[in-house]
Amino acid sequence: QVQLVESGGGVVQPGGSLRLSCAASGFTLSSYGMHWVRQAPGKGLEWVAFIRYDESNEYYEDSVKGRFTISRDKSNNTLHLQMSSLRAEDTAIYYCARDISSTAPDAFDIWGQGTMVTVSS
Amino acid sequence: DIQMTQSPSSLSASVGDRVTITCQASQDIRSNLNWYQQKPGEAPNLLIYDASNLETGVPSRFSGSGSGTHFTFTISGLQPEDIATYYCQQYDNLITFGQGTRLEIK
């Protein structure tokens, strides 16, 4: 069935780096726009990043620009989020989500279960 | 950046009640608005897209309306399984979520 499974979360010190992965099954990742969305403990949803189906454009939320990079591995049907210069305020559950559109941000129709990132010394 | 102001932040209602949540955009977003339900410990689930279209498989007691800057989400006949937090989300310019509305049963 159509599914997204995130991995790679953990505890990292401020200023450190982490790479999240999102494995897709039941569909081809490169046919869809894909997102990362995060949710700090007890807080609301915050969009993080988007990549077009053809990787011709990426968009980022202002607070992560220059620190986070979204990418995909077609051979493994996997989405990634490379995070560097991590801050305490990046602590959150990180979800990957599929967009109903392939070219521009629209609606999220498939979500993963999330992976927890904790930035703490 | 487009700001989304959702209200109320929480509400308590009885089974069978009609429940309404509003979402106000800081600028005209046409009908570029979606609604999600998030149950505790789960990922969000798309309910309404393009302001008023019901996602496949979603019960018809859920509905949405509005355009421009003012939007409404309604549950007609609240059910116990509707206990969740609800979010609006604009996509007219990138993505912004509302702050969420936590719905409890009275």
Coordinates of N, CA and C in Angstrom, one line a residue:
Chain A
Q1 N 0.8 -1.2 0.0 CA 0.0 0.0 0.0 C 0.9 1.2 0.0
V2 N 0.3 2.4 -0.3 CA 1.0 3.6 -0.3 C 1.4 4.0 1.1
Q3 N 2.7 4.2 1.3 CA 3.2 4.4 2.7 C 4.5 5.2 2.6
L4 N 4.7 6.0 3.7 CA 5.9 6.7 3.9 C 6.5 6.4 5.3
V5 N 7.7 6.1 5.4 CA 8.3 5.7 6.7 C 9.6 6.5 6.9
E6 N 9.6 7.4 7.9 CA 10.7 8.2 8.2 C 11.7 7.5 9.2
S7 N 12.9 7.9 9.1 CA 14.0 7.4 10.0 C 15.1 8.4 10.1
G8 N 16.0 8.2 11.1 CA 17.1 9.1 11.2 C 17.1 10.1 12.4
G9 N 16.0 10.1 13.0 CA 15.9 11.1 14.2 C 16.7 10.6 15.3
G10 N 16.9 11.5 16.3 CA 17.7 11.2 17.5 C 18.0 12.4 18.3
V11 N 19.0 12.3 19.2 CA 19.4 13.4 20.0 C 20.7 13.9 19.4
V12 N 20.8 15.2 19.2 CA 22.0 15.9 18.7 C 22.3 17.2 19.5
Q13 N 23.6 17.5 19.6 CA 23.9 18.7 20.3 C 23.7 19.9 19.5
P14 N 23.5 21.1 20.1 CA 23.3 22.3 19.3 C 24.6 22.5 18.4
G15 N 24.3 23.0 17.2 CA 25.3 23.1 16.2 C 25.6 21.9 15.4
G16 N 25.1 20.8 15.8 CA 25.3 19.5 15.1 C 24.5 19.3 13.9
S17 N 24.7 18.1 13.3 CA 24.0 17.8 12.0 C 23.3 16.5 12.1
L18 N 22.2 16.3 11.3 CA 21.5 15.1 11.3 C 20.9 14.9 9.9
R19 N 20.7 13.7 9.4 CA 20.1 13.5 8.1 C 18.9 12.6 8.3
L20 N 17.7 13.1 7.9 CA 16.5 12.3 8.0 C 16.2 11.7 6.7
S21 N 15.6 10.5 6.7 CA 15.2 9.8 5.5 C 13.7 9.5 5.6
C22 N 13.1 9.3 4.4 CA 11.7 9.0 4.3 C 11.6 8.0 3.1
A23 N 11.3 6.8 3.4 CA 11.2 5.7 2.4 C 9.8 5.6 1.9
A24 N 9.6 5.7 0.6 CA 8.3 5.6 0.0 C 8.0 4.2 -0.5
S25 N 6.8 3.7 -0.3 CA 6.4 2.4 -1.0 C 5.0 2.6 -1.5
G26 N 4.7 1.8 -2.6 CA 3.4 1.9 -3.2 C 3.3 3.0 -4.2
F27 N 4.3 3.8 -4.4 CA 4.2 4.9 -5.4 C 5.7 5.3 -5.7
T28 N 5.8 6.1 -6.8 CA 7.1 6.5 -7.2 C 7.3 8.0 -6.7
L29 N 8.3 8.1 -5.8 CA 8.5 9.4 -5.1 C 8.7 10.5 -6.2
S30 N 9.4 10.2 -7.2 CA 9.8 11.2 -8.2 C 8.7 11.7 -9.1
S31 N 7.5 11.2 -8.9 CA 6.3 11.7 -9.6 C 5.5 12.7 -8.9
Y32 N 5.9 13.0 -7.6 CA 5.2 13.9 -6.8 C 6.1 15.0 -6.1
G33 N 5.4 16.1 -5.8 CA 6.1 17.0 -4.9 C 6.1 16.5 -3.5
M34 N 7.2 16.7 -2.8 CA 7.3 16.2 -1.4 C 7.7 17.2 -0.4
H35 N 7.3 17.0 0.8 CA 7.5 18.0 1.8 C 8.1 17.4 3.1
W36 N 8.7 18.3 3.9 CA 8.9 18.0 5.3 C 8.1 19.0 6.1
V37 N 7.4 18.5 7.1 CA 6.6 19.3 8.1 C 7.1 18.9 9.5
R38 N 7.2 19.8 10.4 CA 7.6 19.5 11.8 C 6.5 20.0 12.8
Q39 N 6.6 19.4 14.0 CA 5.7 19.7 15.1 C 6.5 19.6 16.4
A40 N 6.8 20.8 17.0 CA 7.4 20.8 18.2 C 6.5 20.2 19.3
P41 N 7.1 19.7 20.4 CA 6.3 19.0 21.4 C 5.2 19.9 21.9
G42 N 3.9 19.4 21.8 CA 2.8 20.1 22.3 C 2.4 21.3 21.4
K43 N 3.0 21.5 20.3 CA 2.7 22.7 19.5 C 2.0 22.3 18.1
G44 N 1.8 23.3 17.3 CA 1.1 23.1 16.0 C 2.1 22.6 14.9
L45 N 1.5 22.5 13.7 CA 2.3 22.1 12.6 C 3.0 23.3 11.9
E46 N 4.3 23.0 11.5 CA 5.1 24.0 10.8 C 5.7 23.4 9.6
W47 N 5.4 24.0 8.4 CA 6.0 23.5 7.2 C 7.5 23.8 7.1
V48 N 8.3 22.9 6.6 CA 9.8 23.1 6.6 C 10.3 23.3 5.2
A49 N 10.0 22.3 4.3 CA 10.6 22.4 3.0 C 9.8 21.6 2.0
F50 N 10.0 21.9 0.7 CA 9.3 21.3 -0.4 C 10.2 21.1 -1.6
I51 N 10.1 20.0 -2.3 CA 10.9 19.7 -3.5 C 9.9 19.3 -4.6
R52 N 10.1 19.9 -5.8 CA 9.3 19.6 -7.0 C 9.6 18.1 -7.4
Y53 N 8.7 17.6 -8.2 CA 8.8 16.2 -8.7 C 10.1 16.0 -9.5
D54 N 10.5 17.1 -10.2 CA 11.6 17.0 -11.1 C 12.9 17.6 -10.5
E55 N 12.8 18.0 -9.2 CA 13.9 18.6 -8.4 C 14.4 19.9 -9.0
S56 N 13.5 20.5 -9.8 CA 14.0 21.8 -10.4 C 13.8 23.0 -9.5
N57 N 13.1 22.8 -8.4 CA 12.9 23.9 -7.4 C 12.7 23.3 -6.0
E58 N 13.3 24.0 -5.1 CA 13.1 23.7 -3.7 C 12.7 24.9 -2.9
Y59 N 11.9 24.8 -1.9 CA 11.5 25.9 -1.2 C 11.6 25.6 0.3
Y60 N 12.0 26.6 1.1 CA 12.2 26.4 2.5 C 11.6 27.5 3.4
E61 N 11.2 27.1 4.6 CA 10.7 28.0 5.6 C 11.9 28.9 6.0
D62 N 11.6 30.2 6.3 CA 12.7 31.1 6.5 C 13.7 30.7 7.5
S63 N 13.3 30.1 8.6 CA 14.2 29.8 9.8 C 15.1 28.7 9.5
V64 N 14.9 27.9 8.4 CA 15.8 26.8 8.1 C 16.6 27.0 6.8
K65 N 16.3 28.1 6.1 CA 17.1 28.4 4.9 C 18.6 28.5 5.2
G66 N 19.3 27.8 4.3 CA 20.8 27.8 4.5 C 21.3 26.8 5.5
R67 N 20.4 26.2 6.3 CA 20.8 25.2 7.2 C 20.3 23.8 6.8
F68 N 19.1 23.7 6.2 CA 18.5 22.5 5.9 C 18.5 22.3 4.3
T69 N 18.6 21.1 3.9 CA 18.5 20.8 2.4 C 17.6 19.6 2.2
I70 N 16.6 19.7 1.3 CA 15.8 18.6 1.0 C 16.3 18.0 -0.3
S71 N 16.2 16.7 -0.4 CA 16.7 16.0 -1.6 C 16.0 14.7 -1.8
R72 N 16.2 14.1 -2.9 CA 15.6 12.7 -3.1 C 16.6 11.8 -3.7
D73 N 16.5 10.5 -3.4 CA 17.3 9.5 -4.0 C 16.4 8.6 -4.9
K74 N 16.4 8.8 -6.2 CA 15.4 8.1 -7.0 C 15.7 6.6 -7.0
S75 N 16.9 6.2 -6.9 CA 17.2 4.8 -7.0 C 16.7 4.0 -5.8
N76 N 16.5 4.7 -4.6 CA 16.0 4.1 -3.4 C 14.6 4.5 -3.1
N77 N 14.0 5.4 -4.0 CA 12.7 5.9 -3.7 C 12.6 6.6 -2.3
T78 N 13.6 7.4 -2.0 CA 13.7 7.9 -0.7 C 13.9 9.4 -0.7
L79 N 13.2 10.1 0.2 CA 13.4 11.5 0.4 C 14.3 11.8 1.6
H80 N 15.1 12.8 1.5 CA 16.0 13.2 2.6 C 15.8 14.6 3.1
L81 N 16.2 14.8 4.3 CA 16.4 16.2 4.9 C 17.7 16.3 5.6
Q82 N 18.7 17.0 5.0 CA 19.9 17.2 5.7 C 19.8 18.4 6.5
M83 N 20.1 18.3 7.8 CA 19.9 19.4 8.8 C 21.3 19.7 9.4
S84 N 21.7 20.9 9.4 CA 23.0 21.3 10.0 C 22.8 22.6 10.8
S85 N 23.8 22.9 11.6 CA 23.7 24.1 12.5 C 22.4 24.0 13.3
L86 N 22.1 22.9 13.9 CA 20.9 22.6 14.6 C 20.8 23.5 15.9
R87 N 19.6 23.9 16.1 CA 19.3 24.7 17.3 C 18.2 24.1 18.2
A88 N 18.1 24.5 19.4 CA 17.1 23.9 20.3 C 15.7 24.0 19.8
E89 N 15.5 25.1 19.0 CA 14.1 25.3 18.5 C 13.8 24.5 17.3
D90 N 14.8 23.7 16.8 CA 14.5 22.7 15.8 C 14.0 21.4 16.4
T91 N 13.9 21.3 17.7 CA 13.4 20.1 18.3 C 12.0 19.9 18.0
A92 N 11.6 18.7 17.4 CA 10.3 18.5 16.9 C 10.2 17.0 16.3
I93 N 8.9 16.6 16.1 CA 8.7 15.5 15.3 C 8.7 16.0 13.8
Y94 N 9.5 15.3 13.0 CA 9.6 15.6 11.6 C 8.8 14.6 10.8
Y95 N 7.8 15.1 10.0 CA 7.0 14.3 9.1 C 7.4 14.5 7.7
C96 N 7.5 13.5 6.9 CA 7.5 13.7 5.4 C 6.1 13.5 4.9
A97 N 5.7 14.2 3.9 CA 4.4 14.2 3.4 C 4.4 14.3 1.8
R98 N 3.5 13.6 1.2 CA 3.3 13.7 -0.3 C 2.3 14.8 -0.6
D99 N 2.7 15.6 -1.7 CA 1.7 16.6 -2.2 C 0.9 16.0 -3.3
I100 N -0.4 16.5 -3.3 CA -1.3 16.0 -4.4 C -0.8 16.6 -5.8
S101 N 0.0 17.6 -5.7 CA 0.5 18.3 -6.9 C 2.0 17.9 -7.1
S102 N 2.4 17.8 -8.3 CA 3.8 17.4 -8.6 C 4.7 18.7 -8.7
T103 N 4.1 19.8 -8.9 CA 4.9 21.0 -9.3 C 4.9 22.1 -8.3
A104 N 3.9 22.3 -7.5 CA 3.8 23.4 -6.5 C 3.2 22.9 -5.2
P105 N 3.5 23.6 -4.1 CA 2.9 23.2 -2.9 C 1.4 23.3 -2.9
D106 N 0.7 22.3 -2.4 CA -0.8 22.3 -2.5 C -1.3 21.6 -1.2
A107 N -1.8 20.4 -1.3 CA -2.3 19.6 -0.1 C -1.5 18.4 0.1
F108 N -1.4 18.0 1.4 CA -0.7 16.8 1.8 C -1.6 15.6 1.9
D109 N -1.5 14.6 1.0 CA -2.5 13.5 1.1 C -1.9 12.3 1.7
I110 N -0.6 12.1 1.8 CA 0.0 11.0 2.5 C 1.0 11.5 3.4
W111 N 1.0 11.0 4.7 CA 2.0 11.4 5.7 C 2.7 10.2 6.2
G112 N 3.9 10.3 6.7 CA 4.6 9.3 7.4 C 4.2 9.4 8.9
Q113 N 4.8 8.5 9.7 CA 4.5 8.5 11.1 C 5.3 9.4 11.9
G114 N 6.3 10.0 11.3 CA 7.2 11.0 12.0 C 8.4 10.4 12.6
T115 N 9.5 11.2 12.7 CA 10.7 10.8 13.5 C 11.1 12.0 14.4
M116 N 11.4 11.7 15.6 CA 11.7 12.8 16.6 C 13.1 13.2 16.6
V117 N 13.3 14.5 16.5 CA 14.6 15.1 16.6 C 14.7 16.0 17.8
T118 N 15.7 15.7 18.7 CA 15.9 16.5 19.9 C 17.3 17.1 19.8
V119 N 17.3 18.5 19.9 CA 18.5 19.2 19.9 C 18.8 19.7 21.4
S120 N 19.8 19.1 22.0 CA 20.0 19.4 23.4 C 21.5 19.0 23.8
S121 N 22.0 19.8 24.7 CA 23.4 19.5 25.2 C 23.3 18.6 26.4
Chain B
D1 N 5.0 37.1 4.1 CA 4.5 35.8 4.5 C 3.0 35.9 4.8
I2 N 2.2 34.9 4.5 CA 0.8 34.9 4.8 C 0.6 34.3 6.2
Q3 N -0.1 35.0 7.0 CA -0.4 34.5 8.3 C -1.8 34.0 8.3
M4 N -2.0 32.8 9.0 CA -3.4 32.2 9.2 C -3.8 32.3 10.6
T5 N -4.9 32.9 10.9 CA -5.4 33.1 12.3 C -6.6 32.2 12.4
Q6 N -6.5 31.2 13.3 CA -7.6 30.2 13.4 C -8.2 30.4 14.8
S7 N -9.6 30.2 14.8 CA -10.3 30.4 16.1 C -11.5 29.5 16.1
P8 N -11.9 29.0 17.3 CA -11.1 29.3 18.6 C -9.9 28.4 18.7
S9 N -9.1 28.6 19.7 CA -7.9 27.7 19.9 C -8.4 26.4 20.5
S10 N -9.5 26.4 21.2 CA -10.0 25.1 21.8 C -11.5 25.3 21.9
L11 N -12.2 24.2 21.9 CA -13.7 24.2 22.1 C -14.1 22.9 22.6
S12 N -15.2 22.9 23.4 CA -15.8 21.8 23.9 C -17.3 21.7 23.5
A13 N -17.7 20.6 22.9 CA -19.0 20.4 22.4 C -19.6 19.0 22.7
S14 N -20.9 18.9 22.6 CA -21.5 17.6 22.9 C -21.7 16.8 21.6
V15 N -21.8 15.5 21.8 CA -22.1 14.6 20.7 C -23.4 15.0 20.0
G16 N -23.4 15.1 18.7 CA -24.5 15.6 17.9 C -24.5 17.1 17.6
D17 N -23.7 17.9 18.3 CA -23.6 19.3 18.0 C -23.0 19.6 16.7
R18 N -23.4 20.8 16.2 CA -22.8 21.4 15.1 C -21.6 22.2 15.5
V19 N -20.4 22.0 15.0 CA -19.2 22.7 15.4 C -18.6 23.5 14.3
T20 N -18.2 24.7 14.5 CA -17.7 25.6 13.5 C -16.3 26.1 13.9
I21 N -15.4 26.1 13.0 CA -14.0 26.6 13.2 C -13.8 27.6 12.1
T22 N -13.2 28.8 12.4 CA -12.9 29.7 11.4 C -11.4 29.9 11.2
C23 N -11.0 30.3 10.0 CA -9.6 30.6 9.7 C -9.6 31.9 8.8
Q24 N -8.8 32.8 9.3 CA -8.7 34.1 8.6 C -7.2 34.2 8.0
A25 N -7.2 34.6 6.8 CA -5.9 34.8 6.1 C -5.5 36.3 6.1
S26 N -4.2 36.5 6.2 CA -3.7 37.9 6.3 C -3.8 38.6 4.9
Q27 N -4.0 37.9 3.9 CA -4.3 38.5 2.6 C -5.1 37.5 1.7
D28 N -5.6 38.0 0.6 CA -6.4 37.1 -0.3 C -5.7 35.9 -0.7
I29 N -6.2 34.7 -0.4 CA -5.6 33.4 -0.8 C -6.6 32.7 -1.7
R30 N -7.6 33.4 -2.3 CA -8.6 32.8 -3.2 C -9.2 31.6 -2.5
S31 N -9.2 30.4 -3.1 CA -9.7 29.2 -2.4 C -8.6 28.2 -2.1
N32 N -7.4 28.7 -1.9 CA -6.2 27.9 -1.7 C -6.0 27.5 -0.3
L33 N -7.0 26.8 0.3 CA -7.0 26.4 1.7 C -7.4 25.0 1.9
N34 N -6.8 24.3 2.8 CA -7.1 22.9 3.1 C -7.3 22.8 4.6
W35 N -8.0 21.7 5.0 CA -8.3 21.5 6.4 C -7.8 20.0 6.8
Y36 N -7.2 19.9 8.0 CA -6.6 18.6 8.4 C -7.2 18.3 9.8
Q37 N -7.2 17.0 10.1 CA -7.5 16.5 11.4 C -6.3 15.8 11.9
Q38 N -5.9 16.0 13.2 CA -4.8 15.3 13.8 C -5.3 14.7 15.1
K39 N -5.3 13.4 15.2 CA -5.6 12.8 16.5 C -4.4 12.6 17.3
P40 N -4.5 12.5 18.6 CA -3.3 12.4 19.5 C -2.4 11.2 19.1
G41 N -1.1 11.5 18.9 CA -0.1 10.5 18.6 C -0.1 10.1 17.1
E42 N -0.9 10.7 16.3 CA -1.0 10.4 14.9 C -0.5 11.5 14.0
A43 N -0.3 11.2 12.7 CA 0.0 12.2 11.7 C -1.3 12.9 11.3
P44 N -1.2 14.1 10.8 CA -2.5 14.7 10.3 C -3.1 13.9 9.1
N45 N -4.4 14.2 8.9 CA -5.1 13.6 7.8 C -5.9 14.7 7.1
L46 N -5.8 14.7 5.8 CA -6.5 15.7 4.9 C -8.0 15.4 4.9
L47 N -8.8 16.4 5.2 CA -10.2 16.3 5.2 C -10.8 17.1 4.0
I48 N -10.4 18.3 3.9 CA -11.0 19.2 2.9 C -9.9 19.9 2.1
Y49 N -10.0 19.9 0.8 CA -9.0 20.6 0.0 C -9.7 21.7 -0.9
D50 N -9.0 22.7 -1.3 CA -9.5 23.8 -2.1 C -10.7 24.4 -1.4
A51 N -10.7 24.5 -0.1 CA -11.6 25.2 0.7 C -12.9 24.5 1.0
S52 N -13.4 23.7 0.0 CA -14.8 23.2 0.1 C -14.9 21.7 -0.4
N53 N -13.9 21.1 -0.9 CA -13.9 19.8 -1.5 C -13.6 18.7 -0.5
L54 N -14.5 17.7 -0.3 CA -14.3 16.7 0.6 C -13.3 15.6 0.0
E55 N -12.3 15.3 0.8 CA -11.3 14.3 0.4 C -12.0 12.9 0.3
T56 N -11.6 12.1 -0.6 CA -12.2 10.8 -0.7 C -12.1 10.0 0.6
G57 N -13.3 9.4 1.0 CA -13.3 8.6 2.2 C -13.6 9.3 3.5
V58 N -13.7 10.6 3.4 CA -14.0 11.4 4.6 C -15.5 11.6 4.8
P59 N -16.0 11.4 6.0 CA -17.5 11.4 6.2 C -18.1 12.8 5.8
S60 N -19.3 12.7 5.3 CA -20.0 13.9 4.8 C -20.4 14.9 5.9
R61 N -20.2 14.5 7.1 CA -20.5 15.5 8.2 C -19.5 16.6 8.3
F62 N -18.3 16.4 7.6 CA -17.3 17.4 7.5 C -17.5 18.3 6.3
S63 N -17.4 19.6 6.4 CA -17.5 20.5 5.3 C -16.7 21.7 5.5
G64 N -16.4 22.4 4.4 CA -15.7 23.7 4.4 C -16.3 24.7 3.4
S65 N -16.1 25.9 3.7 CA -16.6 27.0 2.8 C -15.7 28.2 3.0
G66 N -15.9 29.1 2.1 CA -15.1 30.4 2.1 C -14.2 30.6 0.9
S67 N -13.8 31.8 0.8 CA -12.8 32.2 -0.2 C -12.2 33.6 0.2
G68 N -11.1 33.9 -0.4 CA -10.5 35.2 -0.1 C -9.7 35.2 1.2
T69 N -10.3 35.8 2.2 CA -9.6 35.8 3.5 C -10.3 35.1 4.6
H70 N -11.6 34.7 4.4 CA -12.3 34.1 5.5 C -12.9 32.8 5.2
F71 N -12.6 31.8 6.0 CA -12.9 30.4 5.7 C -13.6 29.8 7.0
T72 N -14.4 28.8 6.7 CA -15.1 28.1 7.8 C -15.1 26.6 7.6
F73 N -14.9 25.9 8.7 CA -14.9 24.4 8.7 C -16.0 24.0 9.7
T74 N -16.8 23.1 9.2 CA -18.0 22.7 10.0 C -18.1 21.2 10.2
I75 N -18.4 20.7 11.4 CA -18.8 19.3 11.6 C -20.2 19.3 12.0
S76 N -21.1 18.7 11.1 CA -22.5 18.7 11.3 C -22.9 17.4 12.0
G77 N -23.0 17.4 13.3 CA -23.3 16.2 14.1 C -22.0 15.6 14.6
L78 N -21.5 16.2 15.7 CA -20.2 15.7 16.2 C -20.3 14.3 16.7
Q79 N -19.3 13.5 16.4 CA -19.2 12.1 16.8 C -18.0 12.0 17.8
P80 N -18.0 11.0 18.7 CA -16.9 10.8 19.6 C -15.5 10.7 19.0
E81 N -15.5 10.1 17.8 CA -14.3 9.8 17.1 C -13.7 11.1 16.5
D82 N -14.5 12.2 16.5 CA -14.0 13.5 16.0 C -13.1 14.2 16.9
I83 N -12.9 13.7 18.1 CA -12.0 14.4 19.1 C -10.6 14.4 18.5
A84 N -10.1 15.6 18.3 CA -8.8 15.8 17.6 C -8.5 17.3 17.6
T85 N -7.3 17.6 17.0 CA -7.0 19.0 16.7 C -7.1 19.2 15.2
Y86 N -7.7 20.3 14.8 CA -8.0 20.6 13.4 C -7.1 21.8 13.0
Y87 N -6.5 21.7 11.8 CA -5.7 22.8 11.3 C -6.1 23.2 9.9
C88 N -6.1 24.6 9.7 CA -6.2 25.1 8.3 C -4.8 25.2 7.8
Q89 N -4.7 25.3 6.4 CA -3.4 25.4 5.8 C -3.6 26.1 4.5
Q90 N -2.9 27.2 4.2 CA -2.9 27.9 3.0 C -1.8 27.4 2.1
Y91 N -2.0 27.5 0.7 CA -1.0 27.1 -0.2 C -0.9 28.2 -1.3
D92 N -1.5 29.4 -1.1 CA -1.4 30.4 -2.1 C 0.0 30.9 -2.3
N93 N 0.7 31.0 -1.3 CA 2.2 31.3 -1.3 C 2.9 30.5 -0.3
L94 N 3.6 29.5 -0.8 CA 4.3 28.4 0.0 C 3.2 27.8 0.9
I95 N 3.5 27.5 2.1 CA 2.6 26.8 3.0 C 2.6 27.5 4.4
T96 N 1.4 27.7 4.9 CA 1.3 28.2 6.3 C 0.1 27.5 6.9
F97 N 0.3 27.0 8.2 CA -0.8 26.4 8.9 C -1.3 27.4 9.9
G98 N -2.6 27.2 10.2 CA -3.2 27.9 11.4 C -2.6 27.3 12.7
Q99 N -3.0 27.9 13.8 CA -2.4 27.5 15.1 C -3.1 26.2 15.6
G100 N -4.2 25.8 15.0 CA -4.9 24.6 15.4 C -6.0 24.9 16.4
T101 N -7.1 24.1 16.3 CA -8.2 24.1 17.2 C -8.4 22.7 17.9
R102 N -8.2 22.7 19.2 CA -8.4 21.4 19.9 C -9.8 21.3 20.3
L103 N -10.4 20.1 19.8 CA -11.8 19.9 20.0 C -12.0 18.8 21.0
E104 N -12.8 19.1 22.1 CA -13.1 18.1 23.1 C -14.6 17.8 23.2
I105 N -14.9 16.7 23.8 CA -16.3 16.3 24.0 C -16.7 16.8 25.4
K106 N -17.8 17.5 25.4 CA -18.4 18.0 26.7 C -18.9 16.8 27.5

